[in-house]
PDB file of C-alpha atoms in Angstrom:
ATOM      1  CA  UNK Y1326       1.165  15.180  -2.736  1.00 46.00           C
ATOM      2  CA  UNK Y1327      -1.188  13.005  -4.814  1.00 45.00           C
ATOM      3  CA  UNK Y1328      -4.583  14.524  -5.571  1.00 51.00           C
ATOM      4  CA  UNK Y1329      -7.396  11.954  -5.315  1.00 50.00           C
ATOM      5  CA  UNK Y1330      -9.617  11.631  -8.371  1.00 53.00           C
ATOM      6  CA  UNK Y1331     -13.311  12.397  -8.138  1.00 54.00           C
ATOM      7  CA  UNK Y1332     -15.448   9.391  -7.159  1.00 54.00           C
ATOM      8  CA  UNK Y1333     -17.028   7.334  -9.964  1.00 62.00           C
ATOM      9  CA  UNK Y1334     -14.904   8.925 -12.696  1.00 72.00           C
ATOM     10  CA  UNK Y1335     -13.481   6.448 -15.249  1.00 76.00           C
ATOM     11  CA  UNK Y1336     -10.058   5.026 -14.562  1.00 80.00           C
ATOM     12  CA  UNK Y1337      -7.334   6.766 -16.540  1.00 86.00           C
ATOM     13  CA  UNK Y1338      -5.107   4.793 -18.892  1.00 90.00           C
ATOM     14  CA  UNK Y1339      -2.220   5.285 -16.453  1.00 91.00           C
ATOM     15  CA  UNK Y1340      -4.301   3.813 -13.607  1.00 87.00           C
ATOM     16  CA  UNK Y1341      -5.362   0.895 -15.805  1.00 90.00           C
ATOM     17  CA  UNK Y1342      -1.710   0.294 -16.750  1.00 93.00           C
ATOM     18  CA  UNK Y1343      -0.735   0.323 -13.051  1.00 92.00           C
ATOM     19  CA  UNK Y1344      -3.464  -2.215 -12.205  1.00 91.00           C
ATOM     20  CA  UNK Y1345      -2.369  -4.488 -15.067  1.00 94.00           C
ATOM     21  CA  UNK Y1346       1.268  -4.174 -13.950  1.00 95.00           C
ATOM     22  CA  UNK Y1347       0.428  -5.180 -10.362  1.00 92.00           C
ATOM     23  CA  UNK Y1348      -1.655  -8.165 -11.524  1.00 93.00           C
ATOM     24  CA  UNK Y1349       1.149  -9.366 -13.814  1.00 96.00           C
ATOM     25  CA  UNK Y1350       3.878  -8.767 -11.185  1.00 96.00           C
ATOM     26  CA  UNK Y1351       2.017 -10.660  -8.475  1.00 94.00           C
ATOM     27  CA  UNK Y1352       0.940 -13.412 -10.879  1.00 95.00           C
ATOM     28  CA  UNK Y1353       4.518 -13.945 -12.053  1.00 97.00           C
ATOM     29  CA  UNK Y1354       5.687 -13.830  -8.430  1.00 96.00           C
ATOM     30  CA  UNK Y1355       3.579 -16.896  -7.560  1.00 96.00           C
ATOM     31  CA  UNK Y1356       5.252 -18.831 -10.355  1.00 96.00           C
ATOM     32  CA  UNK Y1357       8.649 -17.468  -9.276  1.00 97.00           C
ATOM     33  CA  UNK Y1358       8.002 -18.694  -5.727  1.00 96.00           C
ATOM     34  CA  UNK Y1359       7.409 -22.221  -7.012  1.00 96.00           C
ATOM     35  CA  UNK Y1360      10.418 -22.141  -9.327  1.00 96.00           C
ATOM     36  CA  UNK Y1361      12.787 -20.805  -6.651  1.00 97.00           C
ATOM     37  CA  UNK Y1362      11.671 -23.259  -3.954  1.00 97.00           C
ATOM     38  CA  UNK Y1363      12.501 -26.170  -6.237  1.00 96.00           C
ATOM     39  CA  UNK Y1364      16.138 -25.303  -5.478  1.00 97.00           C
ATOM     40  CA  UNK Y1365      16.099 -23.166  -2.331  1.00 97.00           C
ATOM     41  CA  UNK Y1366      14.490 -24.204   0.974  1.00 97.00           C
ATOM     42  CA  UNK Y1367      11.313 -22.139   1.482  1.00 97.00           C
ATOM     43  CA  UNK Y1368      12.405 -20.149   4.546  1.00 97.00           C
ATOM     44  CA  UNK Y1369      15.764 -19.400   2.929  1.00 98.00           C
ATOM     45  CA  UNK Y1370      13.983 -18.107  -0.178  1.00 97.00           C
ATOM     46  CA  UNK Y1371      11.791 -15.863   1.994  1.00 97.00           C
ATOM     47  CA  UNK Y1372      14.891 -14.673   3.876  1.00 97.00           C
ATOM     48  CA  UNK Y1373      16.636 -13.648   0.665  1.00 97.00           C
ATOM     49  CA  UNK Y1374      13.510 -11.874  -0.557  1.00 96.00           C
ATOM     50  CA  UNK Y1375      13.113  -9.762   2.547  1.00 96.00           C
ATOM     51  CA  UNK Y1376      16.821  -9.092   2.918  1.00 96.00           C
ATOM     52  CA  UNK Y1377      16.685  -7.470  -0.509  1.00 95.00           C
ATOM     53  CA  UNK Y1378      13.403  -5.679   0.231  1.00 94.00           C
ATOM     54  CA  UNK Y1379      14.668  -4.393   3.592  1.00 94.00           C
ATOM     55  CA  UNK Y1380      17.770  -2.905   1.965  1.00 94.00           C
ATOM     56  CA  UNK Y1381      15.529  -0.906  -0.389  1.00 92.00           C
ATOM     57  CA  UNK Y1382      12.775   0.077   2.050  1.00 91.00           C
ATOM     58  CA  UNK Y1383      14.851   0.999   5.118  1.00 91.00           C
ATOM     59  CA  UNK Y1384      14.867   4.733   4.185  1.00 90.00           C
ATOM     60  CA  UNK Y1385      11.092   4.756   4.746  1.00 88.00           C
ATOM     61  CA  UNK Y1386      11.372   3.349   8.288  1.00 88.00           C
ATOM     62  CA  UNK Y1387      11.634   6.380  10.548  1.00 85.00           C
ATOM     63  CA  UNK Y1388       9.981   7.343  13.850  1.00 82.00           C
ATOM     64  CA  UNK Y1389       7.350   7.822  15.070  1.00 78.00           C
ATOM     65  CA  UNK Y1390       5.840   4.346  15.442  1.00 77.00           C
ATOM     66  CA  UNK Y1391       2.255   4.835  16.681  1.00 76.00           C
ATOM     67  CA  UNK Y1392      -0.128   2.008  17.606  1.00 75.00           C
ATOM     68  CA  UNK Y1393       2.848  -0.188  18.420  1.00 77.00           C
ATOM     69  CA  UNK Y1394       0.748  -3.115  19.679  1.00 80.00           C
ATOM     70  CA  UNK Y1395      -1.140  -3.331  16.392  1.00 80.00           C
ATOM     71  CA  UNK Y1396       2.110  -2.774  14.548  1.00 84.00           C
ATOM     72  CA  UNK Y1397       3.693  -5.786  16.242  1.00 87.00           C
ATOM     73  CA  UNK Y1398       0.808  -7.979  15.077  1.00 87.00           C
ATOM     74  CA  UNK Y1399       1.065  -6.649  11.525  1.00 85.00           C
ATOM     75  CA  UNK Y1400       4.810  -7.140  11.131  1.00 88.00           C
ATOM     76  CA  UNK Y1401       4.799 -10.481  12.993  1.00 91.00           C
ATOM     77  CA  UNK Y1402       1.771 -12.179  11.458  1.00 92.00           C
ATOM     78  CA  UNK Y1403       1.958 -10.422   8.082  1.00 87.00           C
ATOM     79  CA  UNK Y1404       5.709 -10.892   7.754  1.00 90.00           C
ATOM     80  CA  UNK Y1405       7.463 -14.106   8.806  1.00 94.00           C
ATOM     81  CA  UNK Y1406       4.286 -16.110   9.515  1.00 96.00           C
ATOM     82  CA  UNK Y1407       2.375 -15.250   6.334  1.00 95.00           C
ATOM     83  CA  UNK Y1408       5.305 -15.361   3.933  1.00 95.00           C
ATOM     84  CA  UNK Y1409       6.867 -18.368   5.618  1.00 96.00           C
ATOM     85  CA  UNK Y1410       3.610 -20.236   5.023  1.00 97.00           C
ATOM     86  CA  UNK Y1411       3.349 -18.974   1.431  1.00 97.00           C
ATOM     87  CA  UNK Y1412       6.802 -20.229   0.454  1.00 97.00           C
ATOM     88  CA  UNK Y1413       6.293 -23.461   2.376  1.00 97.00           C
ATOM     89  CA  UNK Y1414       3.058 -24.015   0.423  1.00 97.00           C
ATOM     90  CA  UNK Y1415       4.767 -23.539  -2.949  1.00 97.00           C
ATOM     91  CA  UNK Y1416       7.655 -25.765  -1.803  1.00 97.00           C
ATOM     92  CA  UNK Y1417       5.152 -28.532  -0.978  1.00 97.00           C
ATOM     93  CA  UNK Y1418       3.141 -28.116  -4.178  1.00 96.00           C
ATOM     94  CA  UNK Y1419       3.612 -29.906  -7.462  1.00 94.00           C
ATOM     95  CA  UNK Y1420       1.635 -27.275  -9.384  1.00 96.00           C
ATOM     96  CA  UNK Y1421       1.431 -23.489  -9.096  1.00 95.00           C
ATOM     97  CA  UNK Y1422      -2.268 -23.095  -9.860  1.00 94.00           C
ATOM     98  CA  UNK Y1423      -4.097 -24.615  -6.839  1.00 94.00           C
ATOM     99  CA  UNK Y1424      -1.973 -22.778  -4.257  1.00 96.00           C
ATOM    100  CA  UNK Y1425      -2.269 -19.490  -6.167  1.00 95.00           C
ATOM    101  CA  UNK Y1426      -6.050 -19.811  -6.037  1.00 94.00           C
ATOM    102  CA  UNK Y1427      -6.158 -20.893  -2.386  1.00 94.00           C
ATOM    103  CA  UNK Y1428      -4.151 -17.893  -1.206  1.00 93.00           C
ATOM    104  CA  UNK Y1429      -6.833 -15.565  -2.583  1.00 90.00           C
ATOM    105  CA  UNK Y1430      -9.104 -16.667   0.257  1.00 92.00           C
ATOM    106  CA  UNK Y1431      -7.584 -13.801   2.237  1.00 89.00           C
ATOM    107  CA  UNK Y1432     -10.405 -11.619   0.861  1.00 84.00           C
ATOM    108  CA  UNK Y1433     -13.316 -13.601   2.393  1.00 89.00           C
ATOM    109  CA  UNK Y1434     -11.216 -14.313   5.498  1.00 90.00           C
ATOM    110  CA  UNK Y1435     -10.703 -10.559   5.910  1.00 85.00           C
ATOM    111  CA  UNK Y1436     -14.448  -9.933   5.750  1.00 84.00           C
ATOM    112  CA  UNK Y1437     -15.101 -12.750   8.225  1.00 88.00           C
ATOM    113  CA  UNK Y1438     -12.436 -11.586  10.699  1.00 87.00           C
ATOM    114  CA  UNK Y1439     -13.594  -7.966  10.390  1.00 84.00           C
ATOM    115  CA  UNK Y1440     -17.072  -9.161  11.391  1.00 86.00           C
ATOM    116  CA  UNK Y1441     -15.786 -11.273  14.288  1.00 86.00           C
ATOM    117  CA  UNK Y1442     -13.096  -8.914  15.613  1.00 82.00           C
ATOM    118  CA  UNK Y1443     -14.209  -5.422  14.617  1.00 77.00           C
ATOM    119  CA  UNK Y1444     -17.968  -5.867  14.520  1.00 80.00           C
ATOM    120  CA  UNK Y1445     -18.209  -4.786  10.880  1.00 78.00           C
ATOM    121  CA  UNK Y1446     -21.354  -5.609   8.925  1.00 80.00           C
ATOM    122  CA  UNK Y1447     -21.565  -8.948   7.160  1.00 81.00           C
ATOM    123  CA  UNK Y1448     -24.164  -8.786   4.418  1.00 84.00           C
ATOM    124  CA  UNK Y1449     -25.950 -11.669   2.742  1.00 87.00           C
ATOM    125  CA  UNK Y1450     -24.009 -11.194  -0.497  1.00 88.00           C
ATOM    126  CA  UNK Y1451     -20.677 -11.386   1.346  1.00 86.00           C
ATOM    127  CA  UNK Y1452     -21.810 -14.522   3.196  1.00 89.00           C
ATOM    128  CA  UNK Y1453     -22.880 -16.119  -0.072  1.00 92.00           C
ATOM    129  CA  UNK Y1454     -19.573 -15.161  -1.688  1.00 90.00           C
ATOM    130  CA  UNK Y1455     -17.641 -16.704   1.196  1.00 90.00           C
ATOM    131  CA  UNK Y1456     -19.575 -19.945   0.849  1.00 93.00           C
ATOM    132  CA  UNK Y1457     -18.932 -20.078  -2.906  1.00 94.00           C
ATOM    133  CA  UNK Y1458     -15.202 -19.326  -2.457  1.00 93.00           C
ATOM    134  CA  UNK Y1459     -14.628 -22.032   0.155  1.00 93.00           C
ATOM    135  CA  UNK Y1460     -16.738 -24.496  -1.819  1.00 95.00           C
ATOM    136  CA  UNK Y1461     -14.611 -23.772  -4.887  1.00 94.00           C
ATOM    137  CA  UNK Y1462     -11.376 -24.548  -3.033  1.00 95.00           C
ATOM    138  CA  UNK Y1463     -12.866 -27.777  -1.658  1.00 95.00           C
ATOM    139  CA  UNK Y1464     -14.095 -28.847  -5.116  1.00 95.00           C
ATOM    140  CA  UNK Y1465     -10.742 -28.000  -6.702  1.00 95.00           C
ATOM    141  CA  UNK Y1466      -8.820 -29.917  -4.007  1.00 95.00           C
ATOM    142  CA  UNK Y1467     -10.942 -33.055  -4.468  1.00 95.00           C
ATOM    143  CA  UNK Y1468      -9.793 -33.375  -8.077  1.00 95.00           C
ATOM    144  CA  UNK Y1469      -7.771 -36.631  -8.443  1.00 94.00           C
ATOM    145  CA  UNK Y1470      -4.692 -34.658  -9.530  1.00 93.00           C
ATOM    146  CA  UNK Y1471      -5.045 -31.613  -7.259  1.00 94.00           C
ATOM    147  CA  UNK Y1472      -5.636 -33.754  -4.165  1.00 95.00           C
ATOM    148  CA  UNK Y1473      -1.954 -34.702  -4.334  1.00 94.00           C
ATOM    149  CA  UNK Y1474      -1.327 -31.076  -3.371  1.00 95.00           C
ATOM    150  CA  UNK Y1475      -3.835 -31.031  -0.509  1.00 96.00           C
ATOM    151  CA  UNK Y1476      -1.154 -30.250   2.084  1.00 97.00           C
ATOM    152  CA  UNK Y1477       0.126 -27.331   0.010  1.00 97.00           C
ATOM    153  CA  UNK Y1478      -3.419 -26.043  -0.502  1.00 96.00           C
ATOM    154  CA  UNK Y1479      -4.117 -26.284   3.227  1.00 97.00           C
ATOM    155  CA  UNK Y1480      -0.929 -24.351   4.027  1.00 97.00           C
ATOM    156  CA  UNK Y1481      -1.945 -21.787   1.377  1.00 96.00           C
ATOM    157  CA  UNK Y1482      -5.305 -21.363   3.128  1.00 96.00           C
ATOM    158  CA  UNK Y1483      -3.469 -20.872   6.441  1.00 97.00           C
ATOM    159  CA  UNK Y1484      -1.286 -18.218   4.781  1.00 96.00           C
ATOM    160  CA  UNK Y1485      -4.439 -16.489   3.502  1.00 94.00           C
ATOM    161  CA  UNK Y1486      -5.914 -16.411   7.001  1.00 95.00           C
ATOM    162  CA  UNK Y1487      -2.678 -14.915   8.386  1.00 94.00           C
ATOM    163  CA  UNK Y1488      -2.762 -12.163   5.769  1.00 90.00           C
ATOM    164  CA  UNK Y1489      -6.439 -11.533   6.521  1.00 89.00           C
ATOM    165  CA  UNK Y1490      -5.653 -10.988  10.202  1.00 90.00           C
ATOM    166  CA  UNK Y1491      -2.912  -8.577   9.146  1.00 86.00           C
ATOM    167  CA  UNK Y1492      -5.339  -6.693   6.897  1.00 82.00           C
ATOM    168  CA  UNK Y1493      -7.965  -6.384   9.628  1.00 83.00           C
ATOM    169  CA  UNK Y1494      -5.455  -5.053  12.149  1.00 83.00           C
ATOM    170  CA  UNK Y1495      -3.991  -2.699   9.525  1.00 76.00           C
ATOM    171  CA  UNK Y1496      -7.424  -1.102   9.119  1.00 70.00           C
ATOM    172  CA  UNK Y1497      -6.964   0.319  12.619  1.00 70.00           C
ATOM    173  CA  UNK Y1498      -3.433   1.520  11.867  1.00 67.00           C
ATOM    174  CA  UNK Y1499      -4.025   3.959   9.022  1.00 60.00           C
ATOM    175  CA  UNK Y1500      -1.581   6.528  10.443  1.00 66.00           C
ATOM    176  CA  UNK Y1501       1.399   4.521   9.115  1.00 72.00           C
ATOM    177  CA  UNK Y1502       2.112   4.901   5.371  1.00 76.00           C
ATOM    178  CA  UNK Y1503       2.138   1.587   3.459  1.00 74.00           C
ATOM    179  CA  UNK Y1504       5.784   1.850   2.372  1.00 81.00           C
ATOM    180  CA  UNK Y1505       6.848   2.455   5.965  1.00 83.00           C
ATOM    181  CA  UNK Y1506       4.705  -0.524   6.989  1.00 81.00           C
ATOM    182  CA  UNK Y1507       6.265  -2.674   4.275  1.00 85.00           C
ATOM    183  CA  UNK Y1508       9.740  -1.585   5.366  1.00 89.00           C
ATOM    184  CA  UNK Y1509       9.038  -2.501   8.984  1.00 89.00           C
ATOM    185  CA  UNK Y1510       7.597  -5.823   7.854  1.00 89.00           C
ATOM    186  CA  UNK Y1511      10.739  -6.576   5.823  1.00 93.00           C
ATOM    187  CA  UNK Y1512      13.058  -5.585   8.682  1.00 94.00           C
ATOM    188  CA  UNK Y1513      11.234  -7.976  11.035  1.00 94.00           C
ATOM    189  CA  UNK Y1514      10.740 -10.770   8.501  1.00 95.00           C
ATOM    190  CA  UNK Y1515      14.374 -10.892   7.366  1.00 96.00           C
ATOM    191  CA  UNK Y1516      16.059 -11.897  10.667  1.00 96.00           C
ATOM    192  CA  UNK Y1517      13.081 -13.976  11.837  1.00 97.00           C
ATOM    193  CA  UNK Y1518      12.968 -16.042   8.665  1.00 97.00           C
ATOM    194  CA  UNK Y1519      16.771 -16.351   8.683  1.00 97.00           C
ATOM    195  CA  UNK Y1520      16.609 -17.760  12.215  1.00 97.00           C
ATOM    196  CA  UNK Y1521      13.812 -20.124  11.183  1.00 97.00           C
ATOM    197  CA  UNK Y1522      15.821 -21.322   8.198  1.00 97.00           C
ATOM    198  CA  UNK Y1523      18.900 -21.925  10.374  1.00 97.00           C
ATOM    199  CA  UNK Y1524      16.785 -23.815  12.909  1.00 96.00           C
ATOM    200  CA  UNK Y1525      14.556 -25.953  10.680  1.00 95.00           C
ATOM    201  CA  UNK Y1526      16.310 -26.246   7.307  1.00 97.00           C
ATOM    202  CA  UNK Y1527      19.607 -27.699   6.168  1.00 95.00           C
ATOM    203  CA  UNK Y1528      21.800 -27.601   3.081  1.00 95.00           C
ATOM    204  CA  UNK Y1529      21.368 -23.850   2.589  1.00 96.00           C
ATOM    205  CA  UNK Y1530      24.881 -23.242   1.246  1.00 96.00           C
ATOM    206  CA  UNK Y1531      24.625 -26.197  -1.121  1.00 97.00           C
ATOM    207  CA  UNK Y1532      21.257 -24.890  -2.377  1.00 97.00           C
ATOM    208  CA  UNK Y1533      22.721 -21.429  -2.962  1.00 96.00           C
ATOM    209  CA  UNK Y1534      25.634 -22.969  -4.866  1.00 96.00           C
ATOM    210  CA  UNK Y1535      23.188 -24.907  -7.076  1.00 95.00           C
ATOM    211  CA  UNK Y1536      21.038 -21.851  -7.807  1.00 96.00           C
ATOM    212  CA  UNK Y1537      21.185 -20.720 -11.413  1.00 96.00           C
ATOM    213  CA  UNK Y1538      20.299 -17.413 -13.013  1.00 95.00           C
ATOM    214  CA  UNK Y1539      16.573 -18.220 -13.036  1.00 96.00           C
ATOM    215  CA  UNK Y1540      16.542 -18.772  -9.273  1.00 97.00           C
ATOM    216  CA  UNK Y1541      18.312 -15.476  -8.609  1.00 97.00           C
ATOM    217  CA  UNK Y1542      15.962 -13.751 -11.038  1.00 97.00           C
ATOM    218  CA  UNK Y1543      13.077 -15.091  -8.916  1.00 97.00           C
ATOM    219  CA  UNK Y1544      14.701 -13.702  -5.757  1.00 97.00           C
ATOM    220  CA  UNK Y1545      15.211 -10.283  -7.354  1.00 97.00           C
ATOM    221  CA  UNK Y1546      11.664 -10.305  -8.741  1.00 97.00           C
ATOM    222  CA  UNK Y1547      10.220 -11.088  -5.321  1.00 96.00           C
ATOM    223  CA  UNK Y1548      12.439  -8.699  -3.360  1.00 95.00           C
ATOM    224  CA  UNK Y1549      12.431  -5.708  -5.686  1.00 94.00           C
ATOM    225  CA  UNK Y1550       9.681  -5.943  -8.282  1.00 96.00           C
ATOM    226  CA  UNK Y1551       6.958  -7.482  -6.098  1.00 94.00           C
ATOM    227  CA  UNK Y1552       7.791  -6.131  -2.628  1.00 89.00           C
ATOM    228  CA  UNK Y1553       8.878  -2.638  -3.729  1.00 89.00           C
ATOM    229  CA  UNK Y1554       7.531  -1.731  -7.186  1.00 91.00           C
ATOM    230  CA  UNK Y1555       4.117  -3.421  -6.930  1.00 90.00           C
ATOM    231  CA  UNK Y1556       3.629  -2.105  -3.383  1.00 83.00           C
ATOM    232  CA  UNK Y1557       4.431   1.418  -4.565  1.00 82.00           C
ATOM    233  CA  UNK Y1558       1.940   1.124  -7.427  1.00 87.00           C
ATOM    234  CA  UNK Y1559      -0.797  -0.142  -5.112  1.00 82.00           C
ATOM    235  CA  UNK Y1560      -0.021   2.689  -2.672  1.00 74.00           C
ATOM    236  CA  UNK Y1561      -0.334   5.214  -5.504  1.00 79.00           C
ATOM    237  CA  UNK Y1562      -3.591   3.663  -6.728  1.00 80.00           C
ATOM    238  CA  UNK Y1563      -5.323   3.686  -3.336  1.00 69.00           C
ATOM    239  CA  UNK Y1564      -4.245   7.292  -2.858  1.00 66.00           C
ATOM    240  CA  UNK Y1565      -5.853   8.171  -6.176  1.00 71.00           C
ATOM    241  CA  UNK Y1566      -8.927   5.980  -5.696  1.00 68.00           C
ATOM    242  CA  UNK Y1567     -10.852   4.304  -2.912  1.00 62.00           C
ATOM    243  CA  UNK Y1568      -9.343   0.891  -2.152  1.00 57.00           C
ATOM    244  CA  UNK Y1569     -12.659  -0.786  -2.980  1.00 61.00           C
ATOM    245  CA  UNK Y1570     -12.508   0.689  -6.470  1.00 68.00           C
ATOM    246  CA  UNK Y1571      -9.092  -0.829  -7.176  1.00 73.00           C
ATOM    247  CA  UNK Y1572      -8.736  -4.098  -5.273  1.00 70.00           C
ATOM    248  CA  UNK Y1573     -11.390  -6.141  -7.143  1.00 75.00           C
ATOM    249  CA  UNK Y1574      -9.302  -5.852 -10.311  1.00 82.00           C
ATOM    250  CA  UNK Y1575      -6.262  -7.252  -8.491  1.00 81.00           C
ATOM    251  CA  UNK Y1576      -8.144 -10.507  -7.958  1.00 82.00           C
ATOM    252  CA  UNK Y1577      -7.165 -11.439 -11.516  1.00 88.00           C
ATOM    253  CA  UNK Y1578      -3.669 -12.286 -10.192  1.00 91.00           C
ATOM    254  CA  UNK Y1579      -4.237 -16.100 -10.056  1.00 92.00           C
ATOM    255  CA  UNK Y1580      -5.262 -16.072 -13.733  1.00 92.00           C
ATOM    256  CA  UNK Y1581      -1.723 -14.982 -14.625  1.00 95.00           C
ATOM    257  CA  UNK Y1582      -0.242 -17.639 -12.329  1.00 95.00           C
ATOM    258  CA  UNK Y1583      -2.482 -20.360 -13.790  1.00 95.00           C
ATOM    259  CA  UNK Y1584      -1.532 -19.437 -17.363  1.00 95.00           C
ATOM    260  CA  UNK Y1585       2.193 -19.451 -16.542  1.00 96.00           C
ATOM    261  CA  UNK Y1586       1.898 -22.741 -14.665  1.00 95.00           C
ATOM    262  CA  UNK Y1587       0.024 -24.387 -17.535  1.00 94.00           C
ATOM    263  CA  UNK Y1588       2.128 -22.956 -20.384  1.00 95.00           C
ATOM    264  CA  UNK Y1589       5.630 -23.185 -18.923  1.00 94.00           C
ATOM    265  CA  UNK Y1590       5.703 -25.275 -15.729  1.00 94.00           C
ATOM    266  CA  UNK Y1591       3.715 -28.383 -16.587  1.00 92.00           C
ATOM    267  CA  UNK Y1592       0.637 -27.685 -14.463  1.00 94.00           C
ATOM    268  CA  UNK Y1593      -2.244 -30.081 -15.065  1.00 93.00           C
ATOM    269  CA  UNK Y1594      -5.545 -28.235 -15.496  1.00 94.00           C
ATOM    270  CA  UNK Y1595      -8.505 -30.588 -15.420  1.00 95.00           C
ATOM    271  CA  UNK Y1596     -12.124 -29.393 -15.816  1.00 95.00           C
ATOM    272  CA  UNK Y1597     -12.629 -29.911 -12.065  1.00 96.00           C
ATOM    273  CA  UNK Y1598      -9.581 -27.806 -11.174  1.00 95.00           C
ATOM    274  CA  UNK Y1599     -10.644 -25.044 -13.559  1.00 95.00           C
ATOM    275  CA  UNK Y1600     -14.252 -25.050 -12.369  1.00 96.00           C
ATOM    276  CA  UNK Y1601     -13.113 -25.042  -8.731  1.00 95.00           C
ATOM    277  CA  UNK Y1602     -10.765 -22.145  -9.425  1.00 94.00           C
ATOM    278  CA  UNK Y1603     -13.546 -20.279 -11.220  1.00 94.00           C
ATOM    279  CA  UNK Y1604     -15.928 -20.857  -8.298  1.00 94.00           C
ATOM    280  CA  UNK Y1605     -13.316 -19.658  -5.831  1.00 93.00           C
ATOM    281  CA  UNK Y1606     -12.464 -16.509  -7.748  1.00 91.00           C
ATOM    282  CA  UNK Y1607     -16.148 -15.823  -8.383  1.00 92.00           C
ATOM    283  CA  UNK Y1608     -16.866 -16.092  -4.666  1.00 91.00           C
ATOM    284  CA  UNK Y1609     -13.896 -13.893  -3.816  1.00 88.00           C
ATOM    285  CA  UNK Y1610     -15.107 -11.287  -6.323  1.00 87.00           C
ATOM    286  CA  UNK Y1611     -18.599 -11.336  -4.789  1.00 88.00           C
ATOM    287  CA  UNK Y1612     -17.116 -10.722  -1.330  1.00 86.00           C
ATOM    288  CA  UNK Y1613     -14.873  -7.916  -2.606  1.00 81.00           C
ATOM    289  CA  UNK Y1614     -17.715  -6.192  -4.458  1.00 81.00           C
ATOM    290  CA  UNK Y1615     -20.112  -6.644  -1.536  1.00 78.00           C
ATOM    291  CA  UNK Y1616     -17.598  -5.077   0.844  1.00 68.00           C
ATOM    292  CA  UNK Y1617     -17.054  -2.241  -1.615  1.00 61.00           C
ATOM    293  CA  UNK Y1618     -20.818  -1.645  -1.649  1.00 53.00           C
ATOM    294  CA  UNK Y1619     -21.016  -1.655   2.148  1.00 46.00           C
ATOM    295  CA  UNK Y1620     -18.184   0.868   2.428  1.00 48.00           C
ATOM    296  CA  UNK Y1621     -19.722   3.105  -0.223  1.00 43.00           C
ATOM    297  CA  UNK Y1622     -23.036   3.034   1.639  1.00 37.00           C
ATOM    298  CA  UNK Y1623     -21.338   3.831   4.921  1.00 36.00           C
ATOM    299  CA  UNK Y1624     -19.535   6.771   3.338  1.00 36.00           C
ATOM    300  CA  UNK Y1625     -22.815   8.212   2.039  1.00 35.00           C
ATOM    301  CA  UNK Y1626     -24.645   7.832   5.355  1.00 33.00           C
TER     302      UNK Y1626
END
């Protein structure tokens, strides 16, 4: 049993280390997705990831399964649809950075969908943050180099919207522990993505034969380190703290991806791309902090 910390107390060094670990793990995972999909078809890569994750998380998947209608949406939209789009986006992309930034739009999308579907409040600060975030993605995409990745960016935005829908529905399904939810998601995503790969992709066995140690390291990183370890750390953090206290720090994830893409993968970072990324992340941060403020106010009332 984890004892929650008192509100507004400083983060401990262990909590700070966990936040840094999650940011680095997820940031590296974006780069790993791009590296792996240069050899493996995107749906095959996602299949391998969730096959590995399912093998580790299956002990957490036990009855009961309440709110099964919401659960079906979560594991369907948040599993094969979201991750299929994510890996397809990185497969389409030349560079890691623009797609990594675009996928962070799940934060403003979540606020928007919560307003439209759940009737949650939408404050002026959140609306302004949304506008800034979407403007940043548009400005970044219009860069002469980044516009070559416009299809990948668009697919990344679609993936963000799918994850936002999952997040909104998950807010009404709090009776299911996150690791159990992640296990269910992996168990649904694995066969669905495998079927999609068999149906729409070709040359899977040849791609597997061509995969070197780096590709398999990317698969292991995604399936074990990202899906299992990072999820566990986030679960522990939100048990110790309110989610709104922790999640804004996790928005630093694209910074790690951008640095890796620029330093090791040949990403081109023009002033327009960097300013667009900064606008997007600034807008996302405004939305996250505004939502945190709204939830804190609701808790006090």
